[in-house]
XYZ file of N, CA and C in Angstrom:
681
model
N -15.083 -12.760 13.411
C -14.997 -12.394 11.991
C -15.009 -10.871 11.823
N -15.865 -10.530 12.464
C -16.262 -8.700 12.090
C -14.984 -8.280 12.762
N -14.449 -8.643 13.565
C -12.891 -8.109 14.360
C -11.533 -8.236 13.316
N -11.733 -8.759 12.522
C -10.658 -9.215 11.254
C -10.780 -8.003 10.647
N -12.105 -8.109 9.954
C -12.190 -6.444 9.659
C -12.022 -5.780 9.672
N -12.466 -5.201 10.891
C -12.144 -3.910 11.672
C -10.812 -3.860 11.917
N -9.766 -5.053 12.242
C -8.195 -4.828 12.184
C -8.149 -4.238 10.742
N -8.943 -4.786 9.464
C -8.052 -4.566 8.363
C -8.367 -2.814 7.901
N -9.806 -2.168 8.374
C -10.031 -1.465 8.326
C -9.118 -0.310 9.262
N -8.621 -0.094 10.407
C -8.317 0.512 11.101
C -6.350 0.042 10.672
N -5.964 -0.931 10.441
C -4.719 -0.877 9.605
C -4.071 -0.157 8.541
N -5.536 -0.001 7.594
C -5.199 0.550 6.334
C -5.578 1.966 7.074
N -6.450 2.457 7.636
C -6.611 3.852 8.058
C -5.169 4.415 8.440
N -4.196 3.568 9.487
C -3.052 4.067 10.106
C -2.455 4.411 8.803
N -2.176 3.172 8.024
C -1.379 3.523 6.914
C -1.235 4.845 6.264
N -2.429 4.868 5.445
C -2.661 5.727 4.904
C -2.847 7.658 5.280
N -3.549 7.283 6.442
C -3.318 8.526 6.965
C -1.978 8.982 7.271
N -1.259 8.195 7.253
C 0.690 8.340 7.755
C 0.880 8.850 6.328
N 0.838 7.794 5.319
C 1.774 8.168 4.055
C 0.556 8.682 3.084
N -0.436 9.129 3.089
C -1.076 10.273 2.349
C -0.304 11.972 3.223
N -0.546 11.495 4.559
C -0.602 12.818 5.268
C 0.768 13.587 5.046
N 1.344 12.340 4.500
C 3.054 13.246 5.159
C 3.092 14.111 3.659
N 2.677 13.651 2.724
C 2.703 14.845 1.405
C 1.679 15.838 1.798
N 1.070 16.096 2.354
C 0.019 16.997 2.733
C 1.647 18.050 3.754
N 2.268 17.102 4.798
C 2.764 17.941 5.496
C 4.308 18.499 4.915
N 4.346 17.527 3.866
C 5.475 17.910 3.034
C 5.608 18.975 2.543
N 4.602 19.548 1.887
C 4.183 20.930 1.063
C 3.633 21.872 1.838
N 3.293 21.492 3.679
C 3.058 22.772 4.293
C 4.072 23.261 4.807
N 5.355 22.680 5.493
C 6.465 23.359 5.804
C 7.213 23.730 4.931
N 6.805 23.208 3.421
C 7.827 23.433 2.610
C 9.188 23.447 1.651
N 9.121 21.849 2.254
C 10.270 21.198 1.511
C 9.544 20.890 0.308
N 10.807 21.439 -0.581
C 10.378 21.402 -1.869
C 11.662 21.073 -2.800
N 12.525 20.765 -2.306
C 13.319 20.001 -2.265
C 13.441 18.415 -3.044
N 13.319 17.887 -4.374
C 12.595 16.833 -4.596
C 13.076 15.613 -3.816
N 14.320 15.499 -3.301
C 15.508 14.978 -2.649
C 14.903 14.365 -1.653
N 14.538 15.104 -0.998
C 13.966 15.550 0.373
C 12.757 15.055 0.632
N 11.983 15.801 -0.053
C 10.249 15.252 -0.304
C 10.329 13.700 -0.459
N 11.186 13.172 -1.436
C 11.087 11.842 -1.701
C 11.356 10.780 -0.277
N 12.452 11.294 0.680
C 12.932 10.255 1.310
C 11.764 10.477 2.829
N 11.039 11.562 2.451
C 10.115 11.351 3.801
C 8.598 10.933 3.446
N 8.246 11.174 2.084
C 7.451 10.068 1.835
C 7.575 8.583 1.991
N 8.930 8.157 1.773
C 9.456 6.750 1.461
C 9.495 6.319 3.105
N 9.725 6.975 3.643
C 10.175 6.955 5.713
C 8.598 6.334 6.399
N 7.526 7.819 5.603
C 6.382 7.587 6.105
C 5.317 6.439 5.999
N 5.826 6.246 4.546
C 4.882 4.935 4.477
C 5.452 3.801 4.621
N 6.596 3.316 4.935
C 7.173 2.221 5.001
C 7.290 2.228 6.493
N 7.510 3.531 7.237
C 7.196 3.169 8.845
C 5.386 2.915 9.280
N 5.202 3.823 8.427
C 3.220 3.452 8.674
C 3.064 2.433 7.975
N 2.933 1.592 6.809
C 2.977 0.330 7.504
C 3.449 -0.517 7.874
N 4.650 -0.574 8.245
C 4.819 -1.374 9.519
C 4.054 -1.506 10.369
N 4.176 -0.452 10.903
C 2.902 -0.154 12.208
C 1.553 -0.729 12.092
N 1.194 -0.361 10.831
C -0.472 -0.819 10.579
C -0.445 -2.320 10.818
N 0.647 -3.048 10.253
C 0.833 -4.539 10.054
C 1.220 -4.554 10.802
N 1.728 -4.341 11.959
C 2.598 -5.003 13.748
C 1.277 -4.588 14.567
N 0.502 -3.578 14.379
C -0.600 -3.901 14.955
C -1.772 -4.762 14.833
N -2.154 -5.404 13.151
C -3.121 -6.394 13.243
C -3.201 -7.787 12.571
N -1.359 -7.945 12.311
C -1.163 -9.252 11.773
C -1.548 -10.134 12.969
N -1.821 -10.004 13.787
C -2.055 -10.993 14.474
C -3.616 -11.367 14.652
N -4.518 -10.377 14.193
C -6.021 -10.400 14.582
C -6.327 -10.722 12.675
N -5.976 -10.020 11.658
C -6.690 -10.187 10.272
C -5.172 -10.919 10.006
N -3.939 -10.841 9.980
C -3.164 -11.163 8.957
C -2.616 -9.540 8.393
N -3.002 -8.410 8.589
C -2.542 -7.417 8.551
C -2.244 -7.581 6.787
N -3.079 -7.404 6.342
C -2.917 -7.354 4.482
C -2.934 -6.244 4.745
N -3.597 -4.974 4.694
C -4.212 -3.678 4.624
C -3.903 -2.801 3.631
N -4.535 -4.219 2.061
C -3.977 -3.738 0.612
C -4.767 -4.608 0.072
N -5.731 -4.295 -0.931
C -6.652 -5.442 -1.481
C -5.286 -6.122 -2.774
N -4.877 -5.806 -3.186
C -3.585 -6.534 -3.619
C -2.949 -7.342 -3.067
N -2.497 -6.930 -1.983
C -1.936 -8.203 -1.048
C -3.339 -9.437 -0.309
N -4.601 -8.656 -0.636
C -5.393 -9.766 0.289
C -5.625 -10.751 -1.254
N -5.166 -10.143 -2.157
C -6.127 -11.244 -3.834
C -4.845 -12.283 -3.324
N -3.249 -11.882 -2.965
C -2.161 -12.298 -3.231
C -2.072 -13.854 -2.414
N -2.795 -13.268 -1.193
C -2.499 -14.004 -0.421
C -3.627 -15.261 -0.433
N -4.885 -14.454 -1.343
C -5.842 -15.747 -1.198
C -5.394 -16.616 -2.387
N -4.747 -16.322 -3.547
C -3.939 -17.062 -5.144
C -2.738 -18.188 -3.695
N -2.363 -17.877 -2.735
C -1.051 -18.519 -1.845
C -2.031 -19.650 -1.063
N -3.311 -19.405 -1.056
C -4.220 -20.583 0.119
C -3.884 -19.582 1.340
N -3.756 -18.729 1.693
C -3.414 -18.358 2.983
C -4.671 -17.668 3.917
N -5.300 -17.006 2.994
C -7.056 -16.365 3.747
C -8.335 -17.405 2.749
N -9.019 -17.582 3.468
C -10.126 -17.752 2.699
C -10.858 -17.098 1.965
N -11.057 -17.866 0.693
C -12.399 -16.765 0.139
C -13.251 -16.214 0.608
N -13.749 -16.600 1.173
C -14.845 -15.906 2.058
C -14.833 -14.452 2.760
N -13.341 -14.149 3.078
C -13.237 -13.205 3.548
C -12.576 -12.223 2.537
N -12.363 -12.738 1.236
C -11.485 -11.451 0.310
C -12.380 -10.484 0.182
N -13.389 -10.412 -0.486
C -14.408 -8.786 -0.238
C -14.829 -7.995 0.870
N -15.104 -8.857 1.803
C -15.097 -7.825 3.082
C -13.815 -7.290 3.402
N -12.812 -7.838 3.444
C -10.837 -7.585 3.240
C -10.897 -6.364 2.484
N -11.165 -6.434 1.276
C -10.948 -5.408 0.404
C -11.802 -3.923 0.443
N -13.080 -4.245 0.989
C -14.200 -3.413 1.593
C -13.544 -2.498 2.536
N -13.378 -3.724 3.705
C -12.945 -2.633 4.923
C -11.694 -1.776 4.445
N -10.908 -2.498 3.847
C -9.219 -1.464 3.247
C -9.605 -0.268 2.634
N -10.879 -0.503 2.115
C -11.376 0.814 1.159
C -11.824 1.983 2.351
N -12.470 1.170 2.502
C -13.543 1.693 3.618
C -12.363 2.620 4.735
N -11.473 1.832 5.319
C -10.126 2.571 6.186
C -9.353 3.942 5.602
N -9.076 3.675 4.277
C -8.471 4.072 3.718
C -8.915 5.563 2.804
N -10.365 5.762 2.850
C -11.241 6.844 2.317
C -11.295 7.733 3.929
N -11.587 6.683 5.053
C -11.568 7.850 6.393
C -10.672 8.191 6.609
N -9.268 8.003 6.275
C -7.610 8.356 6.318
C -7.854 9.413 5.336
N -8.677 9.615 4.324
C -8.450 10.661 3.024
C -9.980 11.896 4.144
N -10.674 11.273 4.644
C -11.553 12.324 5.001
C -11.363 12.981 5.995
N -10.269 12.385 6.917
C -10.210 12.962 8.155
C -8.827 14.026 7.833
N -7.690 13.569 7.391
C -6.916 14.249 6.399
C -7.546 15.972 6.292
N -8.549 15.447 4.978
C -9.351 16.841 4.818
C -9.913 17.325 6.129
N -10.055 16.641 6.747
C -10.549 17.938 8.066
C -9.919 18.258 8.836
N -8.625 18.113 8.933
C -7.305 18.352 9.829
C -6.728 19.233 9.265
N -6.750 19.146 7.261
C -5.371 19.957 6.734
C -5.874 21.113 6.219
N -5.010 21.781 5.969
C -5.750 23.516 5.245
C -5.995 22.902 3.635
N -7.074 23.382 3.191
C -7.525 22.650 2.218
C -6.320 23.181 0.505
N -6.231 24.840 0.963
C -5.382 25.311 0.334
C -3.712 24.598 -0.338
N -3.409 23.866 1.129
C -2.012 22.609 0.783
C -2.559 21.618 0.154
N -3.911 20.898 0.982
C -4.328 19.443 0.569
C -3.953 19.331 -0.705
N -4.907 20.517 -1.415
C -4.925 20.521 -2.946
C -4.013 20.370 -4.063
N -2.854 21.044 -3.564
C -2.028 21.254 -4.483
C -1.157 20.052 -4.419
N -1.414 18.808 -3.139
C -0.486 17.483 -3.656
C -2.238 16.415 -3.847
N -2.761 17.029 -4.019
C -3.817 16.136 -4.262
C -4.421 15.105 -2.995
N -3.636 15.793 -1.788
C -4.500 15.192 -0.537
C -3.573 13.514 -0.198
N -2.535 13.787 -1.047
C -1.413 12.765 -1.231
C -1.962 11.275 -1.784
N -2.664 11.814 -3.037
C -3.097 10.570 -4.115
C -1.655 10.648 -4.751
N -1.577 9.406 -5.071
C -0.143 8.922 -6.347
C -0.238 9.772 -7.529
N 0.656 9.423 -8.032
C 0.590 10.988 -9.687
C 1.465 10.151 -10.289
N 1.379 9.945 -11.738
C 2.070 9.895 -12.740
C 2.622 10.370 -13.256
N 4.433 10.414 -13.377
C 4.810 11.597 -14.168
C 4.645 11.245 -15.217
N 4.827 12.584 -16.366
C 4.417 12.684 -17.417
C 5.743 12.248 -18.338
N 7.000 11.612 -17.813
C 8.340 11.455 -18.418
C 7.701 10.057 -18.492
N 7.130 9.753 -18.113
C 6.239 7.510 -18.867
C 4.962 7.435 -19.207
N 4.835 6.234 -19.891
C 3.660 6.055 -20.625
C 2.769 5.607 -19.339
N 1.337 5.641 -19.129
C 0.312 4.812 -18.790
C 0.760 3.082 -18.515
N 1.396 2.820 -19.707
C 1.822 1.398 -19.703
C 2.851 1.303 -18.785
N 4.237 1.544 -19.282
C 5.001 2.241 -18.025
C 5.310 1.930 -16.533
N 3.940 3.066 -16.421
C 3.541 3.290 -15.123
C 2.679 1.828 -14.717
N 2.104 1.563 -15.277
C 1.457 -0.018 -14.918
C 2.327 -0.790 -14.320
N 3.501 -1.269 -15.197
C 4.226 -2.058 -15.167
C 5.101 -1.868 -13.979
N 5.740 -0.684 -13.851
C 6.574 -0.079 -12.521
C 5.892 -0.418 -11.209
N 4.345 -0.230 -11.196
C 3.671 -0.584 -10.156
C 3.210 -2.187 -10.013
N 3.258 -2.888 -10.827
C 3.482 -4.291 -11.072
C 4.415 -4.854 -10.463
N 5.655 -4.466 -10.653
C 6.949 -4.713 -10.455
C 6.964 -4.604 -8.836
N 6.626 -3.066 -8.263
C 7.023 -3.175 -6.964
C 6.162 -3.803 -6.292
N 4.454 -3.552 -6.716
C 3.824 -4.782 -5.766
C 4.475 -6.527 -5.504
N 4.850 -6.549 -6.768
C 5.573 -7.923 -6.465
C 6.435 -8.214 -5.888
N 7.547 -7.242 -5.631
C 8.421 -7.257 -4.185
C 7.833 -7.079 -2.889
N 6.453 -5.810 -2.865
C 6.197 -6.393 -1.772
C 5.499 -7.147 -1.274
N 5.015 -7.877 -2.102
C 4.306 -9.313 -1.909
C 5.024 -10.565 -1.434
N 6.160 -9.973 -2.350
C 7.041 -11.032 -1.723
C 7.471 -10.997 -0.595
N 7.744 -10.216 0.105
C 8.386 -9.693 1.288
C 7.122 -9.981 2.333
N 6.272 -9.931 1.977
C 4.988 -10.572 3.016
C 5.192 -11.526 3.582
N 5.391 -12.851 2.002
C 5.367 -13.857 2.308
C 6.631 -14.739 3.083
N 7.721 -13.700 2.347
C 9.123 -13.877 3.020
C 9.209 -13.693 4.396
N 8.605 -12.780 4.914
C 8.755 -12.125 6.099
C 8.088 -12.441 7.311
N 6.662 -12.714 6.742
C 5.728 -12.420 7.797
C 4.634 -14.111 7.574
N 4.380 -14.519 6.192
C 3.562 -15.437 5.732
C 4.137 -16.843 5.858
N 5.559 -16.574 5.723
C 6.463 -18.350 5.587
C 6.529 -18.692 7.068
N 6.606 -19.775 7.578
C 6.964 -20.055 8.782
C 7.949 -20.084 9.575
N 9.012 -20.045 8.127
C 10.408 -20.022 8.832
C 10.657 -18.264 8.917
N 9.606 -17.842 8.383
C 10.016 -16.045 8.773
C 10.340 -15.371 9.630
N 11.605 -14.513 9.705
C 12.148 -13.637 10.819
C 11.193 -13.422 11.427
N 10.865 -13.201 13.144
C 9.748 -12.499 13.728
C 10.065 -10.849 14.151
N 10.064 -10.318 13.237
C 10.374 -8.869 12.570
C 8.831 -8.199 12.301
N 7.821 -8.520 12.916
C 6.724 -8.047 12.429
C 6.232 -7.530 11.336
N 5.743 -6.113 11.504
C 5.646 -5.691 9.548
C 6.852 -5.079 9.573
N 7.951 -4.871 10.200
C 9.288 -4.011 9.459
C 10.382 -4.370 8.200
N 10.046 -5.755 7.860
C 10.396 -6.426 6.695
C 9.464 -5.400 5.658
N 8.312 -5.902 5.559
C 7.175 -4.888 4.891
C 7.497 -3.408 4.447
N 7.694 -2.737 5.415
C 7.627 -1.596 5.749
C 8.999 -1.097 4.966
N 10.581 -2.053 5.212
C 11.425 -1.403 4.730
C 11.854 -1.708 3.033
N 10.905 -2.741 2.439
C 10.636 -3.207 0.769
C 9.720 -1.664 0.635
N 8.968 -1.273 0.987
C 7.809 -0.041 0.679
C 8.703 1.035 0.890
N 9.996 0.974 1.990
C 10.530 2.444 1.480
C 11.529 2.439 0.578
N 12.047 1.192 0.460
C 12.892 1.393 -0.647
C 12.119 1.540 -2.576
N 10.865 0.862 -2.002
C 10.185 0.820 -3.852
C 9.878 2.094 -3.765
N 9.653 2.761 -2.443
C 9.301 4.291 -2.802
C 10.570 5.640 -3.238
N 11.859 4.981 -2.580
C 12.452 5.435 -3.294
C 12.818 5.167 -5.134
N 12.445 4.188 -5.104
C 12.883 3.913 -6.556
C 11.396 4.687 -7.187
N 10.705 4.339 -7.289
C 9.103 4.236 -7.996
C 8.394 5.669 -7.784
N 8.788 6.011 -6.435
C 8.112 7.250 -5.965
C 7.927 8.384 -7.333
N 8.993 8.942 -7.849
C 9.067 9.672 -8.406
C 8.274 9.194 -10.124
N 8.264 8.310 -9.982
C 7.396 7.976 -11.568
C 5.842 7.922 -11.337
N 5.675 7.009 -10.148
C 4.233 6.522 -10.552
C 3.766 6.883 -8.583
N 4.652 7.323 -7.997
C 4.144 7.449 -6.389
C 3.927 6.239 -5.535
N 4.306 5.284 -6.608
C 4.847 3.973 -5.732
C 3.601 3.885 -4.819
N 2.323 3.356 -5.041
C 1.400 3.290 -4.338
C 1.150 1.898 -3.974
N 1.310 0.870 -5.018
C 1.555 -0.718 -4.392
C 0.408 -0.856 -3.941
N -0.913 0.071 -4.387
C -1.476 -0.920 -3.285
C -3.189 0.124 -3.510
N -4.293 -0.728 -4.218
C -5.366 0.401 -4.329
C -5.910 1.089 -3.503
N -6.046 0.734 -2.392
C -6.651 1.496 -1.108
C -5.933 3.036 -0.738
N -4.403 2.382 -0.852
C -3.905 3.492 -0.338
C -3.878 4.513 -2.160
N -3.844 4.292 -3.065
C -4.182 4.797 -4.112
C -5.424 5.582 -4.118
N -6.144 5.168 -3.929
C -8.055 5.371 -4.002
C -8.321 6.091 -2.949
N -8.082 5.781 -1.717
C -8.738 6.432 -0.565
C -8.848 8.243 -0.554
N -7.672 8.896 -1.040
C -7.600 9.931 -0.879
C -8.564 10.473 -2.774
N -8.659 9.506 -3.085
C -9.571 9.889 -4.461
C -10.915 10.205 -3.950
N -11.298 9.203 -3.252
C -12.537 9.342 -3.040
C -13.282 9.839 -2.329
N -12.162 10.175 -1.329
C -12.531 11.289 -0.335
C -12.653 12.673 -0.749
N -11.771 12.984 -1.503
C -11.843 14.351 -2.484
C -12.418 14.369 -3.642
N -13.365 13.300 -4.204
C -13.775 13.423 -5.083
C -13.147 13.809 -6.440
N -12.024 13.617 -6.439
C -10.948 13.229 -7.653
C -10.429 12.669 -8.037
N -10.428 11.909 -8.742
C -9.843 11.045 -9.341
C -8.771 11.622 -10.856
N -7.676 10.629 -10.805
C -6.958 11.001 -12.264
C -7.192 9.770 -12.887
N -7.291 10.404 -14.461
C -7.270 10.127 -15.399
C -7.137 8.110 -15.733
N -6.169 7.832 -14.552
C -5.190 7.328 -14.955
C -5.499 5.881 -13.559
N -6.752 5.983 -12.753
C -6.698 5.568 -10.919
C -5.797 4.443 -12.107
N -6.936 3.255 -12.873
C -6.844 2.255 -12.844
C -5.553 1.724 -13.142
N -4.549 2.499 -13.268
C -3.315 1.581 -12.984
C -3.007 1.182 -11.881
N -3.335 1.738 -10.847
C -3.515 1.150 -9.502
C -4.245 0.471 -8.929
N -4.723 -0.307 -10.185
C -5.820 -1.342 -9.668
C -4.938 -2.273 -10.357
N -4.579 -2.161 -11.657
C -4.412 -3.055 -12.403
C -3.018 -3.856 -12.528
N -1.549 -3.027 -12.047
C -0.683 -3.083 -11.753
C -0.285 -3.959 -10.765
N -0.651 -3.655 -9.563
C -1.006 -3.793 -8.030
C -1.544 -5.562 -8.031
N -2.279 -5.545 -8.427
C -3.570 -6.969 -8.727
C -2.062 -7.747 -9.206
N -2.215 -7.558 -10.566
C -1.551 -8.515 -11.462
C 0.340 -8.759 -10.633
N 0.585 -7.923 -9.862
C 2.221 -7.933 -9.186
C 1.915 -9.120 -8.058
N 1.057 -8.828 -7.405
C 0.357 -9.766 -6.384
C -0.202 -11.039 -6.401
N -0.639 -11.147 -7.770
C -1.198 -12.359 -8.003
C -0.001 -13.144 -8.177
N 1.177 -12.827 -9.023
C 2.283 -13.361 -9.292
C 3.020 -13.806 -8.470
N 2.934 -13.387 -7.083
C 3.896 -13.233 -6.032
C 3.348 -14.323 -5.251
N 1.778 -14.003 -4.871
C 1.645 -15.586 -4.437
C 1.560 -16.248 -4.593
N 1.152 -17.002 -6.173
C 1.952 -18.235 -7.010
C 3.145 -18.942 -6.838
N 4.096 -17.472 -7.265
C 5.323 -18.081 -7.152
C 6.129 -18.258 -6.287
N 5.523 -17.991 -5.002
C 6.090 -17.975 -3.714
C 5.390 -19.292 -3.066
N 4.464 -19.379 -3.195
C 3.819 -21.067 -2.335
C 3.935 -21.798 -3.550
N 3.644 -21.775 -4.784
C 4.122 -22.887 -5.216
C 5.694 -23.194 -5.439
N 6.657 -22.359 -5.818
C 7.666 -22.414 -5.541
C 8.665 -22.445 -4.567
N 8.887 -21.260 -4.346
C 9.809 -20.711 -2.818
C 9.083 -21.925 -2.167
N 7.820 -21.572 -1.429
C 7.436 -22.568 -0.243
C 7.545 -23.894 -0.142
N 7.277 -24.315 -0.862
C 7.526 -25.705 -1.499
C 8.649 -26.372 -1.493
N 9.457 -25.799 -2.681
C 11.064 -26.364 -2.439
C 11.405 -26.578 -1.132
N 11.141 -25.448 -0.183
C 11.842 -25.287 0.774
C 11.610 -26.237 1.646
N 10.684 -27.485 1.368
C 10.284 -27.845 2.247
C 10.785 -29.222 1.890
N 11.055 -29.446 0.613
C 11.992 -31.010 0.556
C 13.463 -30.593 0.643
């Protein structure tokens, strides 16, 4: 049991430290470029997690997103029992990805992308931005279950995953930072002790995209598919 964990904990750490870090390294060499910036955020986190998920879908199920772990327990797929420690350790991974970050990066860059927390632009509402992040969690929820959760799923590890997260990051990136996912939202909050205005759309977005996805994917998709 404590080894589930620790996969989900040390999953979400890879993650996050990949696609927080790369805006940290985005703004130290200097692309500033919005073009640019966008498609190596979108690279970084959709190749980090992959990775995070090809390394511990096989020991936790590789959620390493308390969104995807609510998603998957609404699908029957984890037990209750294990959704808070799931969501714990993701936090828990995902704040040492934001602390170690800070002790690697010049604090002078960290700052100015916020240590690569999500941002809201100011061209959408709060609501908006909810909804946008709603939207893409639910693709990649789906793509979990498509990919990695159904039985008849490609054995593609997390790169199904990974390439739904770079494409929502191209789309989403630029509005809401396409975070999909609270851990990787939060971690770098809480490590820096900042938070915006605004975390809980990344709680609330995220949740509600996920919950939808595994509904309508085991009771539907899965189902049909099976008469």
């Amino acid at each position: 049991m404590a080894r589930r964990y620790t996969a989900e904990l040390l999953g979400t750490f890879i993650f996050v430290f990949v696609g927080a870090g790369s805006a940290v390294a985005t703004q130290y060499v200097g692309v500033f470029d919005p073009g640019s910036s966008l498609l190596v955020a979108a690279l970084a986190n959709g190749l980090g997690l992959a990775i995070g998920i090809s390394i511990t879908m096989g020991i936790s199920g590789g959620a390493l997103n308390p969104a995807v772990t609510i998603g998957l327990l609404l699908g029957k797929k984890i037990p209750a029992k294990d959704v808070i420690p799931y969501i714990i350790a993701e936090l828990v991974g995902a704040t040492i990805a934001g602390l170690l970050l800070m002790a690697v990066s010049p604090s002078s860059v960290g700052n100015v992308v916020h240590w690569g927390a999500p941002s809201l632009s100011s061209a959408i509402t709060v609501a908006q931005g909810t909804l946008f992040e709603l939207v893409m969690t639910f693709l990649l929820v789906m793509a979990v279950y498509g990919t990695i959760v159904d039985k008849r799923a490609p054995k593609i590890g997390g790169f199904g995953v990974g390439l739904i997260v770079l494409a929502d990051v191209l789309t989403g990136g630029p509005f809401t930072g396409a975070a999909m996912n609270p851990a990787r939202a939060m971690g770098p909050m809480i490590a820096s002790l900042s938070f915006r205005s605004y975390w809980y759309i990344y709680w609330i977005g995220p949740v509600i995209g996920a919950a939808l996805a595994g509904l309508i994917y085991s009771r539907v998709l899965e189902k049909s598919s099976v008469n």
